[in-house]
Coordinates of C-alpha atoms in Angstrom, one line a residue:
X1 CA -38.0 -36.9 52.8
X2 CA -37.3 -40.6 52.4
X3 CA -37.7 -43.1 55.1
X4 CA -34.8 -45.0 53.7
X5 CA -31.1 -44.1 53.6
X6 CA -30.6 -45.2 50.0
X7 CA -31.8 -47.8 47.5
X8 CA -29.9 -50.6 49.1
X9 CA -32.3 -50.5 52.1
X10 CA -35.0 -52.0 49.9
X11 CA -33.1 -53.9 47.3
X12 CA -34.1 -57.5 46.7
X13 CA -32.4 -59.9 49.2
X14 CA -31.1 -62.1 46.4
X15 CA -29.5 -59.1 44.6
X16 CA -27.9 -58.0 47.9
X17 CA -26.5 -61.5 48.5
X18 CA -25.2 -61.7 44.9
X19 CA -23.5 -58.3 45.2
X20 CA -21.8 -59.4 48.5
X21 CA -20.6 -62.7 47.0
X22 CA -19.3 -60.9 43.9
X23 CA -17.3 -58.5 46.0
X24 CA -15.9 -61.2 48.3
X25 CA -13.2 -62.6 45.9
X26 CA -11.9 -59.0 45.3
X27 CA -11.9 -58.4 49.1
X28 CA -9.8 -61.6 49.7
X29 CA -7.4 -60.7 46.9
X30 CA -6.9 -57.2 48.2
X31 CA -6.3 -58.5 51.7
X32 CA -3.8 -61.0 50.5
X33 CA -1.9 -58.4 48.4
X34 CA -1.9 -55.5 50.9
X35 CA -2.2 -56.9 54.5
X36 CA 0.7 -59.1 55.6
X37 CA -1.3 -60.9 58.2
X38 CA -3.9 -62.1 55.7
X39 CA -1.2 -62.8 53.1
X40 CA 0.2 -65.4 55.4
X41 CA -3.2 -66.6 56.7
X42 CA -4.6 -67.1 53.2
X43 CA -1.3 -68.1 51.5
X44 CA -2.9 -71.3 50.1
X45 CA -6.2 -69.7 49.2
X46 CA -7.2 -68.8 45.7
X47 CA -9.2 -65.6 46.1
X48 CA -11.3 -66.3 43.0
X49 CA -12.6 -69.5 44.7
X50 CA -14.0 -67.6 47.6
X51 CA -17.3 -66.6 46.0
X52 CA -19.9 -68.2 48.3
X53 CA -20.7 -68.4 51.9
X54 CA -19.7 -72.1 51.9
X55 CA -16.3 -71.1 50.5
X56 CA -16.0 -68.3 53.1
X57 CA -16.7 -70.8 55.9
X58 CA -13.7 -72.8 54.9
X59 CA -11.3 -69.9 55.8
X60 CA -9.9 -69.7 59.3
X61 CA -11.5 -67.5 61.9
X62 CA -9.4 -64.6 63.4
X63 CA -10.0 -64.2 67.1
X64 CA -9.3 -61.1 69.2
X65 CA -6.5 -63.0 70.9
X66 CA -4.9 -63.5 67.5
X67 CA -5.2 -59.8 66.8
X68 CA -3.6 -58.8 70.1
X69 CA -0.8 -61.3 69.6
X70 CA -0.2 -60.0 66.0
X71 CA -0.2 -56.4 67.1
X72 CA 2.3 -57.1 69.9
X73 CA 4.6 -58.8 67.5
X74 CA 4.2 -56.3 64.6
X75 CA 2.9 -53.0 65.8
X76 CA 0.8 -51.1 65.3
X77 CA -1.9 -53.2 63.6
X78 CA -0.2 -56.6 63.3
X79 CA -0.3 -56.5 59.5
X80 CA -4.1 -56.7 59.4
X81 CA -4.2 -53.2 57.8
X82 CA -4.0 -52.7 54.1
X83 CA -3.4 -48.9 54.4
X84 CA -0.3 -47.6 56.1
X85 CA -0.9 -46.0 59.6
X86 CA 0.2 -42.6 58.4
X87 CA -2.4 -42.5 55.7
X88 CA -5.3 -43.2 58.1
X89 CA -7.5 -40.5 59.5
X90 CA -7.4 -41.4 63.2
X91 CA -5.5 -44.0 65.3
X92 CA -7.0 -45.4 68.5
X93 CA -6.0 -47.7 71.4
X94 CA -8.6 -49.6 73.3
X95 CA -8.2 -51.9 76.4
X96 CA -6.5 -55.1 75.6
X97 CA -4.5 -53.3 74.5
X98 CA -5.9 -53.2 70.9
X99 CA -5.0 -50.7 68.2
X100 CA -7.8 -49.7 65.8
X101 CA -7.6 -47.4 62.8
X102 CA -10.1 -45.1 61.1
X103 CA -9.5 -44.5 57.5
X104 CA -10.4 -41.5 55.4
X105 CA -13.7 -41.2 53.7
X106 CA -17.3 -40.3 54.5
X107 CA -18.9 -42.5 57.3
X108 CA -16.0 -44.9 57.3
X109 CA -17.6 -46.9 60.2
X110 CA -20.9 -47.4 58.3
X111 CA -23.0 -45.9 61.1
X112 CA -25.0 -43.3 59.1
X113 CA -27.5 -45.9 58.0
X114 CA -28.3 -46.6 61.7
X115 CA -28.6 -42.9 62.5
X116 CA -30.9 -42.4 59.5
X117 CA -33.1 -45.3 60.6
X118 CA -33.4 -43.5 64.0
X119 CA -34.6 -40.4 62.3
X120 CA -31.5 -38.2 62.3
X121 CA -31.5 -35.8 59.4
X122 CA -29.8 -32.6 58.2
X123 CA -30.2 -29.7 60.7
X124 CA -30.5 -31.9 63.8
X125 CA -28.3 -31.3 66.8
X126 CA -26.8 -34.5 68.2
X127 CA -25.4 -34.5 71.7
X128 CA -22.7 -37.1 71.7
X129 CA -21.8 -38.5 75.2
X130 CA -19.4 -41.2 74.1
X131 CA -15.7 -40.8 75.0
X132 CA -13.5 -38.9 72.5
X133 CA -10.5 -40.1 74.4
X134 CA -8.3 -43.0 73.1
X135 CA -11.1 -45.2 71.8
X136 CA -13.2 -44.8 68.6
X137 CA -16.8 -44.9 69.9
X138 CA -17.5 -41.2 69.9
X139 CA -15.8 -40.7 66.6
X140 CA -17.9 -43.4 65.0
X141 CA -21.1 -41.6 66.1
X142 CA -19.7 -38.2 65.3
X143 CA -18.9 -39.1 61.7
X144 CA -22.3 -40.7 61.1
X145 CA -24.2 -37.7 62.4
X146 CA -22.1 -35.2 60.4
X147 CA -22.4 -37.3 57.2
X148 CA -26.2 -36.8 57.4
X149 CA -25.8 -33.1 57.8
X150 CA -26.4 -32.9 61.6
X151 CA -24.4 -30.8 64.0
X152 CA -22.6 -32.6 66.9
X153 CA -21.9 -31.4 70.4
X154 CA -18.9 -33.4 71.7
X155 CA -20.0 -34.0 75.2
X156 CA -17.8 -36.9 76.1
X157 CA -18.3 -38.8 79.3
X158 CA -19.0 -37.6 82.8
X159 CA -19.9 -34.0 83.9
X160 CA -23.6 -34.9 83.8
X161 CA -24.9 -31.5 84.9
X162 CA -22.8 -29.6 82.5
X163 CA -23.9 -31.9 79.7
X164 CA -27.5 -31.3 80.5
X165 CA -26.9 -27.6 80.5
X166 CA -25.4 -27.8 77.1
X167 CA -28.3 -29.9 75.8
X168 CA -30.7 -27.2 77.1
X169 CA -28.6 -24.4 75.6
X170 CA -28.4 -25.9 72.2
X171 CA -31.9 -27.4 72.2
X172 CA -30.4 -30.7 71.2
X173 CA -32.9 -33.0 69.7
X174 CA -30.8 -36.2 69.5
X175 CA -28.9 -38.1 72.1
X176 CA -26.0 -40.4 71.3
X177 CA -24.6 -42.6 74.1
X178 CA -25.1 -45.7 76.2
X179 CA -28.6 -46.7 77.3
X180 CA -27.8 -46.4 80.9
X181 CA -26.3 -42.9 80.6
X182 CA -29.4 -41.8 78.7
X183 CA -31.5 -42.8 81.7
X184 CA -29.1 -41.0 84.1
X185 CA -29.3 -37.8 82.0
X186 CA -33.1 -37.9 81.8
X187 CA -33.6 -38.5 85.5
X188 CA -31.0 -35.9 86.5
X189 CA -32.5 -33.3 84.1
X190 CA -35.9 -33.9 85.8
X191 CA -34.3 -33.3 89.2
X192 CA -32.7 -30.1 88.0
X193 CA -35.9 -28.9 86.4
X194 CA -34.0 -28.7 83.1
X195 CA -36.1 -28.7 79.9
X196 CA -35.1 -31.5 77.6
X197 CA -38.5 -31.6 75.9
X198 CA -36.8 -31.0 72.6
X199 CA -35.0 -34.4 72.8
X200 CA -36.9 -36.5 70.3
X201 CA -34.4 -39.1 69.1
X202 CA -31.8 -41.3 70.7
X203 CA -29.2 -43.5 69.1
X204 CA -27.7 -45.8 71.8
X205 CA -25.1 -48.6 71.8
X206 CA -22.1 -50.1 73.7
X207 CA -24.4 -51.4 76.4
X208 CA -27.5 -53.5 76.9
X209 CA -30.9 -52.0 76.3
X210 CA -33.3 -54.6 77.9
X211 CA -37.0 -54.2 77.2
X212 CA -37.6 -53.0 80.8
X213 CA -35.1 -50.1 80.3
X214 CA -36.6 -49.1 77.0
X215 CA -40.1 -49.2 78.4
X216 CA -39.0 -47.0 81.4
X217 CA -37.6 -44.4 79.1
X218 CA -40.6 -44.5 76.8
X219 CA -43.2 -44.3 79.6
X220 CA -41.5 -41.7 81.8
X221 CA -39.9 -39.5 79.2
X222 CA -41.7 -40.1 75.9
X223 CA -38.5 -41.0 74.1
X224 CA -37.9 -44.3 72.2
X225 CA -34.1 -45.1 71.9
X226 CA -33.0 -47.2 69.0
X227 CA -29.8 -49.2 69.4
X228 CA -27.0 -50.3 67.1
X229 CA -24.5 -53.1 67.5
X230 CA -20.8 -53.0 66.6
X231 CA -17.3 -53.2 67.8
X232 CA -14.3 -50.9 67.8
X233 CA -12.6 -53.2 65.3
X234 CA -15.4 -53.6 62.8
X235 CA -17.6 -50.5 63.2
X236 CA -21.3 -50.9 63.0
X237 CA -22.5 -54.4 62.3
X238 CA -26.3 -54.1 62.8
X239 CA -28.9 -51.6 63.8
X240 CA -32.5 -51.2 64.9
X241 CA -35.2 -49.6 62.8
X242 CA -38.4 -48.1 64.1
X243 CA -40.0 -51.6 63.8
X244 CA -37.8 -52.7 66.7
X245 CA -37.9 -56.3 65.5
X246 CA -34.3 -57.6 65.5
X247 CA -31.3 -55.7 64.2
X248 CA -30.7 -55.2 60.5
X249 CA -27.2 -56.2 59.2
X250 CA -25.6 -53.1 57.7
X251 CA -24.5 -53.0 54.1
X252 CA -20.9 -54.1 53.4
X253 CA -20.9 -56.6 56.2
X254 CA -21.1 -60.4 55.8
X255 CA -22.3 -61.9 59.0
X256 CA -22.0 -65.6 59.9
X257 CA -23.3 -67.3 63.0
X258 CA -20.9 -70.1 64.0
X259 CA -20.6 -72.6 66.8
X260 CA -18.5 -71.2 69.6
X261 CA -15.0 -72.6 69.5
X262 CA -15.2 -73.4 65.7
X263 CA -15.7 -71.7 62.4
X264 CA -18.6 -73.9 61.5
X265 CA -21.8 -72.1 60.7
X266 CA -24.8 -73.2 62.6
X267 CA -28.3 -73.8 61.3
X268 CA -30.5 -70.8 60.6
X269 CA -32.1 -69.6 63.8
X270 CA -29.6 -71.4 66.1
X271 CA -27.7 -69.2 68.5
X272 CA -23.9 -69.0 68.0
X273 CA -21.0 -66.6 67.8
X274 CA -21.1 -63.6 65.5
X275 CA -18.3 -63.7 62.9
X276 CA -18.0 -60.8 60.5
X277 CA -16.2 -60.0 57.3
X278 CA -16.2 -56.3 56.5
X279 CA -15.7 -55.1 52.9
X280 CA -13.3 -52.4 54.0
X281 CA -10.2 -51.6 51.9
X282 CA -8.3 -50.0 54.7
X283 CA -8.7 -52.7 57.3
X284 CA -10.0 -55.8 55.6
X285 CA -11.0 -57.9 58.6
X286 CA -12.1 -61.3 57.4
X287 CA -14.0 -63.9 59.5
X288 CA -13.3 -61.8 62.6
X289 CA -14.9 -63.3 65.7
X290 CA -16.7 -60.8 67.9
X291 CA -17.0 -63.0 70.9
X292 CA -20.7 -62.2 71.0
X293 CA -23.7 -64.5 70.7
X294 CA -26.7 -63.9 68.4
X295 CA -28.9 -65.7 65.8
X296 CA -30.2 -65.0 62.4
X297 CA -33.9 -64.1 62.3
X298 CA -36.3 -65.4 59.6
X299 CA -38.2 -63.2 57.3
X300 CA -37.9 -59.5 56.7
X301 CA -38.5 -56.4 58.9
X302 CA -41.9 -54.8 58.9
X303 CA -40.2 -51.5 58.4
X304 CA -39.7 -52.3 54.7
X305 CA -35.9 -52.7 54.9
X306 CA -34.8 -56.0 53.3
X307 CA -31.4 -56.6 54.9
X308 CA -31.1 -59.8 56.9
X309 CA -31.6 -59.5 60.7
X310 CA -30.0 -60.8 63.8
X311 CA -31.6 -61.0 67.2
X312 CA -29.2 -58.6 68.7
X313 CA -26.6 -59.2 71.5
X314 CA -27.4 -62.4 73.4
X315 CA -24.3 -62.7 75.6
X316 CA -20.7 -63.7 75.2
X317 CA -19.4 -66.6 73.3
X318 CA -16.2 -67.0 75.3
X319 CA -17.4 -69.5 77.9
X320 CA -14.0 -70.5 79.1
X321 CA -14.2 -71.7 82.7
X322 CA -12.0 -73.6 85.2
X323 CA -13.1 -77.0 86.5
X324 CA -11.1 -78.7 89.2
X325 CA -8.2 -76.4 88.5
X326 CA -8.2 -77.0 84.8
X327 CA -9.3 -74.5 82.1
X328 CA -12.1 -75.8 79.8
X329 CA -12.5 -73.9 76.6
X330 CA -15.2 -74.0 73.8
X331 CA -12.4 -75.1 71.3
X332 CA -11.9 -78.2 73.4
X333 CA -15.6 -79.0 73.3
X334 CA -15.5 -78.6 69.5
X335 CA -12.5 -81.1 69.4
X336 CA -14.6 -83.7 71.2
X337 CA -17.6 -83.1 68.9
X338 CA -15.5 -83.4 65.8
X339 CA -13.9 -86.7 67.0
X340 CA -17.4 -88.3 66.9
X341 CA -19.6 -87.7 63.9
X342 CA -22.6 -89.0 65.7
X343 CA -22.6 -85.9 67.9
X344 CA -24.9 -83.1 66.6
X345 CA -24.5 -80.8 69.6
X346 CA -22.5 -80.8 72.8
X347 CA -22.7 -79.1 76.1
X348 CA -20.7 -79.3 79.3
X349 CA -22.4 -78.2 82.5
X350 CA -20.4 -77.7 85.7
X351 CA -22.0 -77.4 89.1
X352 CA -20.8 -77.6 92.7
X353 CA -21.6 -80.3 95.3
X354 CA -20.2 -80.0 98.8
X355 CA -17.7 -77.4 97.5
X356 CA -16.5 -79.7 94.8
X357 CA -16.7 -79.2 91.1
X358 CA -19.0 -81.7 89.3
X359 CA -19.6 -81.7 85.6
X360 CA -21.5 -83.7 83.0
X361 CA -21.3 -83.6 79.2
X362 CA -24.6 -83.9 77.3
X363 CA -24.5 -84.8 73.6
X364 CA -27.3 -84.7 71.1
X365 CA -26.6 -87.9 69.2
X366 CA -28.2 -90.0 66.5
X367 CA -27.9 -93.1 68.7
X368 CA -28.1 -93.8 72.4
X369 CA -25.4 -96.5 72.2
X370 CA -23.6 -97.0 75.5
X371 CA -20.4 -97.8 73.6
X372 CA -20.6 -94.4 72.0
X373 CA -20.9 -92.7 75.4
X374 CA -17.9 -94.6 76.5
X375 CA -15.9 -93.5 73.5
X376 CA -16.9 -89.9 74.0
X377 CA -15.9 -90.2 77.6
X378 CA -12.5 -91.4 76.7
X379 CA -12.0 -88.5 74.2
X380 CA -13.2 -86.0 76.8
X381 CA -10.8 -87.3 79.4
X382 CA -7.9 -87.0 76.9
X383 CA -8.9 -83.6 75.7
X384 CA -9.9 -82.0 79.0
X385 CA -7.7 -84.0 81.4
X386 CA -10.9 -84.5 83.4
X387 CA -13.3 -87.4 83.8
X388 CA -17.1 -87.1 84.1
X389 CA -20.3 -88.7 83.0
X390 CA -21.6 -88.5 79.4
X391 CA -25.3 -88.2 78.7
X392 CA -26.6 -89.0 75.2
X393 CA -29.8 -87.1 74.5
X394 CA -32.2 -86.8 71.6
X395 CA -31.6 -84.2 68.9
X396 CA -33.3 -80.9 69.8
X397 CA -33.0 -81.5 73.6
X398 CA -30.3 -79.0 74.5
X399 CA -31.2 -75.3 74.8
X400 CA -30.8 -73.0 71.8
X401 CA -28.7 -70.5 73.6
X402 CA -25.3 -70.8 72.0
X403 CA -23.6 -72.3 75.0
X404 CA -21.3 -75.2 74.8
X405 CA -20.1 -74.6 78.4
X406 CA -22.5 -73.8 81.2
X407 CA -21.1 -72.7 84.5
X408 CA -24.1 -73.3 86.9
X409 CA -22.0 -73.2 90.1
X410 CA -23.3 -71.1 93.0
X411 CA -21.1 -69.8 95.8
X412 CA -23.6 -69.0 98.5

């Protein structure tokens, strides 16, 4: 029994990158030809020219707000789909509201690789506690487990005691759900005296798994949950292996880390927003912004898998806040930065003094020229309709946390 899902798990990184870049022009051409949204967005783009990450980075980013607006104007999918709705397998509707499709085909969401890394194999019995109602989360997990030959109990959400009874009855050996619900199930089973000793594997997602929670589950229940990261729009983006050192980017996904509020890729290792292109013929999302923060990790995983890794979920990129009654958005901070080539990195910090909003803008700059600070202040006042001090700091001074807006106000 192989530790790896297929040969792509261990293929040379250079070969994987070459294959992705070779597929990218075909992906762009297909999206332009079959998805009206991308036909308009990429009207002036020659698909054959988009054969590198640098060329990909020149394309516009599609944000969730763009998707919602497009779907409202042109239901159900806003023209982002290349396969007609009636030819899909399932149709979903998530809060937003946002419509998501599931096309036909084995493991359409690309989650099986994550399940395989967590040890799921043919003959396993997976208890799926994600919701089967309206949203795609449960169906994603369900399809992955079944594609590996495992059986699935569709537990859904709630009814904790009944779910535990079902897990005992079927001797389920794998749990699928959120990390916090796994803890609830294990603690409630202990209270009930229910025997869940057969539970040996856990695939979790759609919620945070901090080290403290993983350690609690390991120490008290002898179970090590492995997490995956994805969205209802894109499916699985990355997943943990038993090495538990970062999250491996799944095959068929091109992940960029960009500066929030822009489509500009950041330096390797720098925290930024996760932007994903999925090589999916039914729903060819291209440069789709997740709104999540992460960073690319150096090197390769000790587990032997060679896919590039991200550090996992590190917070939200949408740092929009209100200062003195005015909204301040990451896109505005990017406008200020681009207006002054001397700025390498920018960050607005807002605090409260005597119940009044106070903010400062710090800029990593190649010079500490007072005239430059004055020019930046003028641009900021015009862009934000707010005036505040400008601090010029040395490169490398600002935190590497992906934030361009920090709301440090307290309301005690």
